[in-house]
PDB file of C-alpha atoms and ligand atoms in Angstrom:
ATOM      1  CA  MET A   1     -86.211-110.454  36.468  1.00  0.00           C
ATOM      2  CA  VAL A   2     -87.280-107.071  35.089  1.00  0.00           C
ATOM      3  CA  ASN A   3     -85.127-105.594  32.384  1.00  0.00           C
ATOM      4  CA  ALA A   4     -86.020-102.005  31.499  1.00  0.00           C
ATOM      5  CA  TYR A   5     -84.097-102.314  28.250  1.00  0.00           C
ATOM      6  CA  LEU A   6     -85.760-105.516  27.081  1.00  0.00           C
ATOM      7  CA  ASP A   7     -86.809-105.489  23.451  1.00  0.00           C
ATOM      8  CA  THR A   8     -90.287-106.794  24.232  1.00  0.00           C
ATOM      9  CA  GLY A   9     -91.463-107.578  20.689  1.00  0.00           C
ATOM     10  CA  ILE A  10     -88.361-109.550  19.816  1.00  0.00           C
ATOM     11  CA  GLN A  11     -88.290-111.366  23.154  1.00  0.00           C
ATOM     12  CA  SER A  12     -91.967-112.255  23.022  1.00  0.00           C
ATOM     13  CA  ARG A  13     -91.532-113.812  19.580  1.00  0.00           C
ATOM     14  CA  MET A  14     -88.287-115.529  20.629  1.00  0.00           C
ATOM     15  CA  ASN A  15     -90.261-117.069  23.514  1.00  0.00           C
ATOM     16  CA  ARG A  16     -92.814-118.384  21.044  1.00  0.00           C
ATOM     17  CA  ILE A  17     -90.048-119.955  18.958  1.00  0.00           C
ATOM     18  CA  ILE A  18     -87.712-121.267  21.684  1.00  0.00           C
ATOM     19  CA  ASN A  19     -89.540-122.514  24.769  1.00  0.00           C
ATOM     20  CA  PRO A  20     -88.268-120.281  27.614  1.00  0.00           C
ATOM     21  CA  LYS A  21     -88.939-123.047  30.155  1.00  0.00           C
ATOM     22  CA  ASP A  22     -86.084-125.179  28.864  1.00  0.00           C
ATOM     23  CA  ASN A  23     -84.589-122.888  26.202  1.00  0.00           C
ATOM     24  CA  ARG A  24     -85.092-125.590  23.567  1.00  0.00           C
ATOM     25  CA  VAL A  25     -86.969-126.044  20.307  1.00  0.00           C
ATOM     26  CA  VAL A  26     -88.013-128.705  17.828  1.00  0.00           C
ATOM     27  CA  MET A  27     -88.472-126.763  14.611  1.00  0.00           C
ATOM     28  CA  PHE A  28     -89.965-128.657  11.674  1.00  0.00           C
ATOM     29  CA  ALA A  29     -88.509-127.551   8.318  1.00  0.00           C
ATOM     30  CA  ILE A  30     -90.863-127.892   5.364  1.00  0.00           C
ATOM     31  CA  ASP A  31     -89.676-125.023   3.211  1.00  0.00           C
ATOM     32  CA  HIS A  32     -88.121-127.277   0.522  1.00  0.00           C
ATOM     33  CA  PRO A  33     -90.706-126.765  -2.278  1.00  0.00           C
ATOM     34  CA  TYR A  34     -89.577-123.138  -2.665  1.00  0.00           C
ATOM     35  CA  PHE A  35     -86.726-124.486  -4.784  1.00  0.00           C
ATOM     36  CA  GLN A  36     -87.392-128.257  -5.054  1.00  0.00           C
ATOM     37  CA  GLY A  37     -91.061-128.342  -6.032  1.00  0.00           C
ATOM     38  CA  PRO A  38     -93.202-131.317  -4.917  1.00  0.00           C
ATOM     39  CA  THR A  39     -90.475-133.317  -3.202  1.00  0.00           C
ATOM     40  CA  THR A  40     -91.083-136.702  -1.489  1.00  0.00           C
ATOM     41  CA  GLY A  41     -92.942-136.260   1.782  1.00  0.00           C
ATOM     42  CA  LEU A  42     -94.177-132.811   0.808  1.00  0.00           C
ATOM     43  CA  ARG A  43     -96.310-133.715  -2.226  1.00  0.00           C
ATOM     44  CA  ASN A  44     -99.375-133.512  -0.037  1.00  0.00           C
ATOM     45  CA  MET A  45     -98.261-130.620   2.134  1.00  0.00           C
ATOM     46  CA  SER A  46    -101.604-130.265   3.946  1.00  0.00           C
ATOM     47  CA  LYS A  47    -101.431-133.885   5.101  1.00  0.00           C
ATOM     48  CA  THR A  48     -97.800-133.546   6.203  1.00  0.00           C
ATOM     49  CA  ILE A  49     -98.606-130.448   8.249  1.00  0.00           C
ATOM     50  CA  LYS A  50    -101.804-131.930   9.715  1.00  0.00           C
ATOM     51  CA  THR A  51     -99.935-135.110  10.742  1.00  0.00           C
ATOM     52  CA  LEU A  52     -96.855-133.520  12.288  1.00  0.00           C
ATOM     53  CA  LEU A  53     -97.894-130.075  13.537  1.00  0.00           C
ATOM     54  CA  PRO A  54     -98.952-131.409  16.961  1.00  0.00           C
ATOM     55  CA  TYR A  55     -95.432-132.647  17.659  1.00  0.00           C
ATOM     56  CA  CYS A  56     -93.301-129.659  16.665  1.00  0.00           C
ATOM     57  CA  ASP A  57     -92.733-126.410  18.557  1.00  0.00           C
ATOM     58  CA  CYS A  58     -92.376-124.231  15.476  1.00  0.00           C
ATOM     59  CA  LEU A  59     -93.035-124.673  11.765  1.00  0.00           C
ATOM     60  CA  MET A  60     -90.440-123.369   9.311  1.00  0.00           C
ATOM     61  CA  THR A  61     -92.186-122.913   6.018  1.00  0.00           C
ATOM     62  CA  THR A  62     -93.163-120.624   3.178  1.00  0.00           C
ATOM     63  CA  ARG A  63     -95.875-118.064   2.499  1.00  0.00           C
ATOM     64  CA  GLY A  64     -97.649-120.405   0.085  1.00  0.00           C
ATOM     65  CA  ALA A  65     -97.691-123.293   2.545  1.00  0.00           C
ATOM     66  CA  VAL A  66     -99.055-121.113   5.332  1.00  0.00           C
ATOM     67  CA  ARG A  67    -101.831-119.843   3.072  1.00  0.00           C
ATOM     68  CA  ASN A  68    -102.748-123.093   1.368  1.00  0.00           C
ATOM     69  CA  ASN A  69    -101.838-125.961   3.631  1.00  0.00           C
ATOM     70  CA  ILE A  70    -102.527-125.117   7.260  1.00  0.00           C
ATOM     71  CA  ALA A  71    -106.033-126.233   8.195  1.00  0.00           C
ATOM     72  CA  LEU A  72    -108.273-123.422   9.435  1.00  0.00           C
ATOM     73  CA  GLU A  73    -108.568-124.943  12.899  1.00  0.00           C
ATOM     74  CA  ASP A  74    -104.749-125.137  13.161  1.00  0.00           C
ATOM     75  CA  VAL A  75    -104.042-121.499  12.239  1.00  0.00           C
ATOM     76  CA  GLY A  76    -102.130-119.844  15.079  1.00  0.00           C
ATOM     77  CA  LYS A  77    -101.554-123.115  16.940  1.00  0.00           C
ATOM     78  CA  LYS A  78     -97.814-123.153  16.363  1.00  0.00           C
ATOM     79  CA  PRO A  79     -95.425-120.254  15.678  1.00  0.00           C
ATOM     80  CA  ILE A  80     -94.327-119.862  12.075  1.00  0.00           C
ATOM     81  CA  MET A  81     -90.725-119.289  11.010  1.00  0.00           C
ATOM     82  CA  LEU A  82     -91.411-117.818   7.597  1.00  0.00           C
ATOM     83  CA  ARG A  83     -88.877-118.310   4.807  1.00  0.00           C
ATOM     84  CA  VAL A  84     -88.415-114.951   3.096  1.00  0.00           C
ATOM     85  CA  THR A  85     -85.678-115.714   0.558  1.00  0.00           C
ATOM     86  CA  GLY A  86     -85.788-117.642  -2.696  1.00  0.00           C
ATOM     87  CA  GLY A  87     -85.840-117.016  -6.414  1.00  0.00           C
ATOM     88  CA  ASN A  88     -84.058-120.116  -7.647  1.00  0.00           C
ATOM     89  CA  SER A  89     -84.700-123.805  -8.379  1.00  0.00           C
ATOM     90  CA  VAL A  90     -82.942-127.172  -8.488  1.00  0.00           C
ATOM     91  CA  LEU A  91     -82.763-126.757 -12.270  1.00  0.00           C
ATOM     92  CA  ASN A  92     -80.013-124.209 -11.729  1.00  0.00           C
ATOM     93  CA  GLU A  93     -76.621-125.611 -10.681  1.00  0.00           C
ATOM     94  CA  GLU A  94     -75.898-122.507  -8.594  1.00  0.00           C
ATOM     95  CA  LEU A  95     -78.507-122.485  -5.832  1.00  0.00           C
ATOM     96  CA  SER A  96     -77.066-119.463  -4.096  1.00  0.00           C
ATOM     97  CA  ASP A  97     -78.676-116.941  -6.423  1.00  0.00           C
ATOM     98  CA  GLU A  98     -81.387-115.880  -3.952  1.00  0.00           C
ATOM     99  CA  LYS A  99     -83.113-112.623  -3.153  1.00  0.00           C
ATOM    100  CA  LEU A 100     -85.652-111.456  -0.602  1.00  0.00           C
ATOM    101  CA  THR A 101     -89.044-112.753  -1.688  1.00  0.00           C
ATOM    102  CA  VAL A 102     -91.449-111.749   1.096  1.00  0.00           C
ATOM    103  CA  THR A 103     -91.761-108.272   2.605  1.00  0.00           C
ATOM    104  CA  ILE A 104     -91.697-107.592   6.309  1.00  0.00           C
ATOM    105  CA  LYS A 105     -95.266-106.253   6.191  1.00  0.00           C
ATOM    106  CA  GLU A 106     -96.470-109.471   4.602  1.00  0.00           C
ATOM    107  CA  SER A 107     -94.606-111.457   7.275  1.00  0.00           C
ATOM    108  CA  ILE A 108     -96.339-109.471  10.015  1.00  0.00           C
ATOM    109  CA  ARG A 109     -99.694-109.893   8.270  1.00  0.00           C
ATOM    110  CA  MET A 110     -99.094-113.644   8.247  1.00  0.00           C
ATOM    111  CA  ASP A 111     -98.327-113.541  11.987  1.00  0.00           C
ATOM    112  CA  ALA A 112     -94.776-114.870  11.517  1.00  0.00           C
ATOM    113  CA  ALA A 113     -92.978-115.372  14.814  1.00  0.00           C
ATOM    114  CA  GLY A 114     -89.707-115.035  12.924  1.00  0.00           C
ATOM    115  CA  VAL A 115     -88.355-114.853   9.400  1.00  0.00           C
ATOM    116  CA  ALA A 116     -85.664-117.038   7.808  1.00  0.00           C
ATOM    117  CA  VAL A 117     -83.007-115.884   5.357  1.00  0.00           C
ATOM    118  CA  SER A 118     -80.398-118.121   3.718  1.00  0.00           C
ATOM    119  CA  VAL A 119     -76.813-117.008   3.253  1.00  0.00           C
ATOM    120  CA  TYR A 120     -74.364-118.795   0.978  1.00  0.00           C
ATOM    121  CA  ILE A 121     -70.910-117.949   2.292  1.00  0.00           C
ATOM    122  CA  GLY A 122     -68.134-118.630  -0.229  1.00  0.00           C
ATOM    123  CA  SER A 123     -70.491-118.808  -3.187  1.00  0.00           C
ATOM    124  CA  VAL A 124     -70.500-116.519  -6.194  1.00  0.00           C
ATOM    125  CA  ASN A 125     -73.556-114.837  -4.655  1.00  0.00           C
ATOM    126  CA  GLN A 126     -72.064-114.449  -1.184  1.00  0.00           C
ATOM    127  CA  GLN A 127     -72.427-110.670  -1.028  1.00  0.00           C
ATOM    128  CA  GLN A 128     -75.969-110.645  -2.381  1.00  0.00           C
ATOM    129  CA  THR A 129     -77.107-113.200   0.203  1.00  0.00           C
ATOM    130  CA  ILE A 130     -75.396-111.409   3.103  1.00  0.00           C
ATOM    131  CA  ILE A 131     -77.085-108.196   1.993  1.00  0.00           C
ATOM    132  CA  ASN A 132     -80.404-110.091   1.879  1.00  0.00           C
ATOM    133  CA  LEU A 133     -79.763-110.975   5.510  1.00  0.00           C
ATOM    134  CA  THR A 134     -78.758-107.512   6.690  1.00  0.00           C
ATOM    135  CA  GLU A 135     -81.571-105.844   4.744  1.00  0.00           C
ATOM    136  CA  MET A 136     -84.171-108.149   6.310  1.00  0.00           C
ATOM    137  CA  ILE A 137     -82.634-107.677   9.770  1.00  0.00           C
ATOM    138  CA  ASN A 138     -82.826-103.882   9.347  1.00  0.00           C
ATOM    139  CA  GLN A 139     -86.516-104.119   8.482  1.00  0.00           C
ATOM    140  CA  ALA A 140     -87.513-106.917  10.839  1.00  0.00           C
ATOM    141  CA  GLU A 141     -85.852-105.440  13.929  1.00  0.00           C
ATOM    142  CA  GLU A 142     -87.889-102.274  13.380  1.00  0.00           C
ATOM    143  CA  TYR A 143     -91.036-104.343  13.967  1.00  0.00           C
ATOM    144  CA  GLY A 144     -89.662-106.658  16.647  1.00  0.00           C
ATOM    145  CA  ILE A 145     -89.383-109.737  14.426  1.00  0.00           C
ATOM    146  CA  PRO A 146     -86.372-112.010  14.989  1.00  0.00           C
ATOM    147  CA  VAL A 147     -84.422-113.151  11.930  1.00  0.00           C
ATOM    148  CA  LEU A 148     -83.129-116.710  11.685  1.00  0.00           C
ATOM    149  CA  ALA A 149     -80.071-116.987   9.437  1.00  0.00           C
ATOM    150  CA  VAL A 150     -79.680-120.258   7.540  1.00  0.00           C
ATOM    151  CA  THR A 151     -76.063-121.073   6.723  1.00  0.00           C
ATOM    152  CA  ALA A 152     -76.923-122.789   3.462  1.00  0.00           C
ATOM    153  CA  VAL A 153     -74.150-124.922   2.032  1.00  0.00           C
ATOM    154  CA  GLY A 154     -73.503-125.175  -1.715  1.00  0.00           C
ATOM    155  CA  LYS A 155     -72.539-128.436  -3.398  1.00  0.00           C
ATOM    156  CA  ASN A 156     -68.799-127.814  -3.272  1.00  0.00           C
ATOM    157  CA  MET A 157     -68.512-126.415   0.223  1.00  0.00           C
ATOM    158  CA  ALA A 158     -67.144-128.369   3.168  1.00  0.00           C
ATOM    159  CA  ARG A 159     -69.396-128.885   6.152  1.00  0.00           C
ATOM    160  CA  ASP A 160     -66.580-128.569   8.670  1.00  0.00           C
ATOM    161  CA  LEU A 161     -66.037-126.408  11.732  1.00  0.00           C
ATOM    162  CA  ARG A 162     -63.885-123.907   9.901  1.00  0.00           C
ATOM    163  CA  TYR A 163     -66.479-123.199   7.232  1.00  0.00           C
ATOM    164  CA  LEU A 164     -69.628-123.457   9.359  1.00  0.00           C
ATOM    165  CA  ALA A 165     -68.162-121.306  12.162  1.00  0.00           C
ATOM    166  CA  LEU A 166     -67.163-118.698   9.593  1.00  0.00           C
ATOM    167  CA  ALA A 167     -70.655-118.653   8.109  1.00  0.00           C
ATOM    168  CA  SER A 168     -72.376-118.691  11.513  1.00  0.00           C
ATOM    169  CA  ARG A 169     -70.254-115.889  12.930  1.00  0.00           C
ATOM    170  CA  ILE A 170     -70.938-113.739   9.878  1.00  0.00           C
ATOM    171  CA  CYS A 171     -74.673-114.274  10.498  1.00  0.00           C
ATOM    172  CA  GLN A 172     -74.323-113.342  14.153  1.00  0.00           C
ATOM    173  CA  ASP A 173     -72.386-110.203  13.307  1.00  0.00           C
ATOM    174  CA  ALA A 174     -75.054-109.254  10.785  1.00  0.00           C
ATOM    175  CA  GLY A 175     -77.543-109.312  13.676  1.00  0.00           C
ATOM    176  CA  ALA A 176     -79.315-112.665  13.292  1.00  0.00           C
ATOM    177  CA  ARG A 177     -81.237-113.650  16.432  1.00  0.00           C
ATOM    178  CA  ILE A 178     -81.051-117.403  15.724  1.00  0.00           C
ATOM    179  CA  ILE A 179     -78.520-119.328  13.620  1.00  0.00           C
ATOM    180  CA  LYS A 180     -79.337-122.495  11.740  1.00  0.00           C
ATOM    181  CA  THR A 181     -76.340-124.485  10.658  1.00  0.00           C
ATOM    182  CA  TYR A 182     -75.154-128.045  10.048  1.00  0.00           C
ATOM    183  CA  TYR A 183     -73.675-130.320  12.664  1.00  0.00           C
ATOM    184  CA  CYS A 184     -69.930-130.959  12.419  1.00  0.00           C
ATOM    185  CA  GLU A 185     -67.072-132.330  14.485  1.00  0.00           C
ATOM    186  CA  ASP A 186     -66.217-130.085  17.457  1.00  0.00           C
ATOM    187  CA  PHE A 187     -69.635-128.488  17.182  1.00  0.00           C
ATOM    188  CA  SER A 188     -69.419-127.127  20.737  1.00  0.00           C
ATOM    189  CA  LYS A 189     -66.709-124.755  19.494  1.00  0.00           C
ATOM    190  CA  LEU A 190     -69.095-123.311  16.914  1.00  0.00           C
ATOM    191  CA  VAL A 191     -71.738-122.849  19.631  1.00  0.00           C
ATOM    192  CA  ASP A 192     -69.136-121.040  21.771  1.00  0.00           C
ATOM    193  CA  TYR A 193     -68.002-118.812  18.913  1.00  0.00           C
ATOM    194  CA  VAL A 194     -71.536-117.453  18.422  1.00  0.00           C
ATOM    195  CA  SER A 195     -72.671-117.523  22.058  1.00  0.00           C
ATOM    196  CA  PRO A 196     -75.130-116.234  23.276  1.00  0.00           C
ATOM    197  CA  THR A 197     -76.944-116.445  19.922  1.00  0.00           C
ATOM    198  CA  PRO A 198     -79.004-119.664  19.914  1.00  0.00           C
ATOM    199  CA  VAL A 199     -78.040-122.323  17.374  1.00  0.00           C
ATOM    200  CA  VAL A 200     -80.422-124.832  15.764  1.00  0.00           C
ATOM    201  CA  VAL A 201     -79.081-127.734  13.739  1.00  0.00           C
ATOM    202  CA  ALA A 202     -80.231-128.578  10.202  1.00  0.00           C
ATOM    203  CA  GLY A 203     -80.983-132.178   9.334  1.00  0.00           C
ATOM    204  CA  GLY A 204     -79.658-132.566   5.806  1.00  0.00           C
ATOM    205  CA  LYS A 205     -80.332-135.523   3.506  1.00  0.00           C
ATOM    206  CA  TYR A 206     -82.361-138.460   4.822  1.00  0.00           C
ATOM    207  CA  THR A 207     -80.121-140.961   6.629  1.00  0.00           C
ATOM    208  CA  SER A 208     -81.696-143.391   9.145  1.00  0.00           C
ATOM    209  CA  PRO A 209     -83.453-143.034  12.507  1.00  0.00           C
ATOM    210  CA  PRO A 210     -80.413-144.149  14.598  1.00  0.00           C
ATOM    211  CA  ASP A 211     -78.050-141.873  12.665  1.00  0.00           C
ATOM    212  CA  SER A 212     -80.226-138.787  12.720  1.00  0.00           C
ATOM    213  CA  LEU A 213     -81.175-139.281  16.391  1.00  0.00           C
ATOM    214  CA  GLN A 214     -77.489-139.589  17.184  1.00  0.00           C
ATOM    215  CA  MET A 215     -76.940-136.260  15.442  1.00  0.00           C
ATOM    216  CA  VAL A 216     -79.736-134.675  17.490  1.00  0.00           C
ATOM    217  CA  HIS A 217     -78.155-136.031  20.664  1.00  0.00           C
ATOM    218  CA  ASN A 218     -74.667-134.850  19.739  1.00  0.00           C
ATOM    219  CA  SER A 219     -76.013-131.402  18.816  1.00  0.00           C
ATOM    220  CA  MET A 220     -77.784-130.984  22.150  1.00  0.00           C
ATOM    221  CA  GLU A 221     -74.707-132.186  24.046  1.00  0.00           C
ATOM    222  CA  ALA A 222     -72.662-129.597  22.181  1.00  0.00           C
ATOM    223  CA  GLY A 223     -74.969-126.770  23.272  1.00  0.00           C
ATOM    224  CA  ALA A 224     -77.480-126.335  20.448  1.00  0.00           C
ATOM    225  CA  VAL A 225     -80.926-125.119  21.582  1.00  0.00           C
ATOM    226  CA  GLY A 226     -82.579-127.580  19.245  1.00  0.00           C
ATOM    227  CA  VAL A 227     -82.961-128.763  15.704  1.00  0.00           C
ATOM    228  CA  ASP A 228     -84.699-127.640  12.535  1.00  0.00           C
ATOM    229  CA  PHE A 229     -85.135-130.974  10.746  1.00  0.00           C
ATOM    230  CA  GLY A 230     -87.057-131.693   7.568  1.00  0.00           C
ATOM    231  CA  ARG A 231     -86.267-134.737   5.398  1.00  0.00           C
ATOM    232  CA  ASN A 232     -85.184-136.974   8.271  1.00  0.00           C
ATOM    233  CA  ILE A 233     -88.721-136.562   9.603  1.00  0.00           C
ATOM    234  CA  PHE A 234     -91.068-136.296   6.626  1.00  0.00           C
ATOM    235  CA  GLN A 235     -89.222-138.833   4.432  1.00  0.00           C
ATOM    236  CA  ASP A 236     -89.052-141.496   7.136  1.00  0.00           C
ATOM    237  CA  ASP A 237     -91.484-144.456   7.061  1.00  0.00           C
ATOM    238  CA  ASN A 238     -92.543-143.505  10.575  1.00  0.00           C
ATOM    239  CA  PRO A 239     -92.668-139.675  10.567  1.00  0.00           C
ATOM    240  CA  VAL A 240     -94.666-139.329  13.791  1.00  0.00           C
ATOM    241  CA  GLY A 241     -92.286-141.710  15.563  1.00  0.00           C
ATOM    242  CA  MET A 242     -89.363-139.733  14.238  1.00  0.00           C
ATOM    243  CA  ILE A 243     -90.529-136.307  15.384  1.00  0.00           C
ATOM    244  CA  LYS A 244     -91.638-137.626  18.771  1.00  0.00           C
ATOM    245  CA  SER A 245     -88.287-139.300  19.364  1.00  0.00           C
ATOM    246  CA  ILE A 246     -86.458-136.115  18.347  1.00  0.00           C
ATOM    247  CA  GLY A 247     -88.597-134.196  20.845  1.00  0.00           C
ATOM    248  CA  SER A 248     -87.702-136.668  23.594  1.00  0.00           C
ATOM    249  CA  ILE A 249     -83.992-135.945  23.111  1.00  0.00           C
ATOM    250  CA  VAL A 250     -84.407-132.172  22.732  1.00  0.00           C
ATOM    251  CA  HIS A 251     -86.823-131.578  25.607  1.00  0.00           C
ATOM    252  CA  GLU A 252     -86.322-134.545  27.900  1.00  0.00           C
ATOM    253  CA  ASN A 253     -82.633-135.359  27.464  1.00  0.00           C
ATOM    254  CA  TYR A 254     -83.393-138.932  26.348  1.00  0.00           C
ATOM    255  CA  THR A 255     -80.529-141.095  25.182  1.00  0.00           C
ATOM    256  CA  VAL A 256     -80.554-142.302  21.565  1.00  0.00           C
ATOM    257  CA  ASN A 257     -81.666-145.776  22.690  1.00  0.00           C
ATOM    258  CA  GLU A 258     -84.507-144.363  24.780  1.00  0.00           C
ATOM    259  CA  ALA A 259     -85.572-142.190  21.849  1.00  0.00           C
ATOM    260  CA  LEU A 260     -85.499-145.240  19.565  1.00  0.00           C
ATOM    261  CA  GLU A 261     -87.919-146.952  21.922  1.00  0.00           C
ATOM    262  CA  ILE A 262     -90.355-144.069  21.336  1.00  0.00           C
ATOM    263  CA  TYR A 263     -89.778-144.422  17.600  1.00  0.00           C
ATOM    264  CA  ASN A 264     -90.446-148.178  17.730  1.00  0.00           C
ATOM    265  CA  ALA A 265     -93.568-147.743  19.854  1.00  0.00           C
ATOM    266  CA  CYS A 266     -95.065-145.609  17.037  1.00  0.00           C
ATOM    267  CA  LEU A 267     -94.180-148.168  14.322  1.00  0.00           C
ATOM    268  CA  PRO A 268     -97.421-150.186  14.394  1.00  0.00           C
ATOM    269  CA  ALA A 269     -99.445-147.069  13.481  1.00  0.00           C
ATOM    270  CA  ALA A 270     -96.824-145.645  11.100  1.00  0.00           C
ATOM    271  CA  SER A 271     -97.752-144.447   7.648  1.00  0.00           C
ATOM    272  CA  LYS A 272     -95.463-142.881   5.074  1.00  0.00           C
ATOM    273  CA  LEU A 273     -96.176-139.386   3.785  1.00  0.00           C
ATOM    274  CA  ASP A 274     -96.694-138.764   0.057  1.00  0.00           C
TER     275      ASP A 274
HETATM  276  C1  5RP B   1     -81.554-125.261   4.219  1.00  0.00           C
HETATM  277  C2  5RP B   1     -83.035-125.115   4.475  1.00  0.00           C
HETATM  278  C3  5RP B   1     -83.832-126.243   4.028  1.00  0.00           C
HETATM  279  O1  5RP B   1     -84.870-126.009   3.229  1.00  0.00           O
HETATM  280  C4  5RP B   1     -84.274-127.078   5.180  1.00  0.00           C
HETATM  281  O2  5RP B   1     -83.668-126.711   6.360  1.00  0.00           O
HETATM  282  C5  5RP B   1     -83.907-128.428   4.940  1.00  0.00           C
HETATM  283  O3  5RP B   1     -84.142-129.247   6.042  1.00  0.00           O
HETATM  284  P1  5RP B   1     -83.512-130.696   5.997  1.00  0.00           P
HETATM  285  O4  5RP B   1     -82.108-130.543   5.516  1.00  0.00           O
HETATM  286  O5  5RP B   1     -83.564-131.210   7.408  1.00  0.00           O
HETATM  287  O6  5RP B   1     -84.355-131.501   5.080  1.00  0.00           O
HETATM  288  O7  5RP B   1     -83.490-124.192   5.072  1.00  0.00           O
HETATM  289  O8  5RP B   1     -81.197-124.330   3.271  1.00  0.00           O
END
């Protein structure tokens, strides 16, 4: 279908991020060191990327990781969702104190397919983080770069429908092209509230393969376009098995048990990441 009003730059990058054939994506989140330093599974970032890049559709990461940890022969192989907010660390109780850290020109220079901004709704820095989002959207839209809004959740905030739908809808109204949020009960309602903006689900703390695959399955059933998982992949004993089994649910509608068979088939060759 030809649409004379299509925003070609945005749509072309959206197609790189979310496969237009099935409208689904397995995004691999390895942006954690921007506030956590050398966390488990990401101590040897080059190895983690080299091992798992073939199995993801899009890599969500930072400027430093793109520059230092993607092997030359892999540059340009997968679209990058570039994190462009930060400015804080785990040493500070209040993680919400973030600002924009990467310019739009730098993001274009790095060939980012999209840029990611965290918002902390309900935190003391709520306004600052929403303004980070709107400011980046104003700049990024000018160059045809989609902005992914991350509904980051502070320590004391509930991860329920009421809160996550509030945060997600604020991101949509700000103009985010993709929303990343946490899974919760009645998740299909959240997806409906922000429709047609695509929703990807964050993984959260490491749990177990059956539990996190169940979450992937529930998210897809509820209408998410995919997931943006980190720790449940790179902190698992069988990271390749984990990302492949996630992909089987996202792209091939596998059941959790079928996906676990893929996971188990990779076990003999499994090796933990540093
Ligand atoms: C949330 C982020 C994280 O850095 C990332 O998404 C974490 O992924 P996971 O929770 O699956 O380890 O963007 O603020």
